[in-house]
């Protein structure tokens, strides 16, 4: 099918984009890589009357290393993140996560900001950002503000962004000494959305896990002394978390199955965090295991 | 909801080495504009939601889904379709390799496969089998079972190395 007619704007600044969105009200939509929005428009599941394309806005792409933070521009593509050597060195989970997203042709266009703003429950970036305690930098009619990821994602495909808000960057706290992170997911085929996945962040004995593809939003659990536990007690803890987390049933898997596999992907995400590539190589094969 | 009147805008596209200005509705997909305005019917349309890869073209040398992009977004970009690759008399090494190795049956997926393979070989001249499968994972084929396609890409790497 084909999208309904809309008015198209490609402003050159964030300010101009916010102005156009304010004018458009609920008819308006931001267009980034289009890898989620355009399929929805082709099927007329989304019928925006006005599209505000960010492609001409400067300063929204690339990775900056600031004191205490890593700032990833909202329009940075999955592929740019995948290929970024310094980012992969400082935060290898970024490369490992990017490699799990869709296919080459999708990664070349799709953006990290678009993925976070789209808030698909099975998407990697919202969970990675939540696991890393990142915040979203948002520009709107009232100026700029920072929103912690937990407060940004409100439900499946739903965020707390207002219609004239633009996500300009993701701000990730610089990893502390000894901090490691990794990702693992189970999918039918490489490139498919995850049936269940987890991101792990560890430091010393402490562990923070964030699951995706499980419930309607990414969910996290933390333990200060996880690595002090015996292996058996660790497994019990992961199983218990899997059972208490909210899980959805759909065409692809039941909630019962997802809860069980949640413990397995958590264990493998922890192994990924302990590995040098944060799970990149394991991830390339993950689709074949199911 | 009121639909805005279908206004047309002029957009200049650089397609297969030539610039041309066409008048399009903003909602027209790049895939449709390439087929209907430029006559480039090597751009195949399978699913129109980014899943099959039949509509793959190269934009600035990288494979993208032309069904997930509006033509108005492509202003200033360098677009290549399979038509740019070779002629029946003088095929591109990738095309020769697909022909030699029987990397196609009905041919519906072929333009997308060939362009993705070309982009891969431009980046990684001598890819492993795993790299080939990974790169092509976003292009579906309902006929060949993929094995011959993978072999075709391996052969294309050889042909390109031979020059
Ligand atoms: C076949 C296929 C497979 C895929 N597989 C995966 C996968 O495995 N994992 C995964 O995570 N994703 C997957 N995706 C989705 C892909 O990652 C998208 O790129 C991503 O979800 C959206 O990013 P985008 O830049 O394309 O955003 P768009 O499609 O342009 O926008 C998506 C939504 O976010 C809003 N938006 C975008 N940018 C901003 C911004 N800066 N500020 C405010 N709002 C904004 C838009 O208005 C829209 O509502 C897949 C897509 C396809 C077609
Ligand atoms: S037609 Fe574009 S991916 Fe299927
Ligand atoms: S040759 Fe028929 S779909 Fe690939």
Coordinates of C-alpha atoms and ligand atoms in Angstrom, one line a residue, chain A residues 42 106, chain B residues 31 43-56 64-68 108 138-140, ligand 2:
Chain A
X42 CA 2.9 2.3 3.9
X106 CA 18.0 -1.2 7.9
Chain B
X31 CA 11.0 2.7 -5.1
X43 CA 13.9 -2.0 -8.6
X44 CA 11.6 -4.9 -7.5
X45 CA 8.9 -4.4 -5.0
X46 CA 8.1 -7.3 -2.7
X47 CA 6.7 -6.3 0.7
X48 CA 6.9 -2.5 1.0
X49 CA 7.8 -2.8 4.7
X50 CA 11.5 -3.4 4.7
X51 CA 11.4 -7.2 5.2
X52 CA 12.3 -8.7 1.8
X53 CA 15.1 -6.6 0.4
X54 CA 13.9 -6.9 -3.3
X55 CA 13.9 -3.1 -3.5
X56 CA 17.5 -2.7 -2.4
X64 CA 19.2 0.6 1.5
X65 CA 15.5 -0.3 1.1
X66 CA 14.0 2.0 -1.5
X67 CA 10.5 1.2 -0.2
X68 CA 11.4 2.8 3.2
X108 CA 12.8 -11.6 -8.3
X138 CA 18.2 -9.0 4.8
X139 CA 17.5 -10.3 1.2
X140 CA 15.0 -13.0 1.0
Ligands
LIG2 S1 9.9 -4.1 -1.0 FE1 11.3 -3.0 0.1 S2 12.1 -4.5 1.5 FE2 10.5 -5.6 0.5

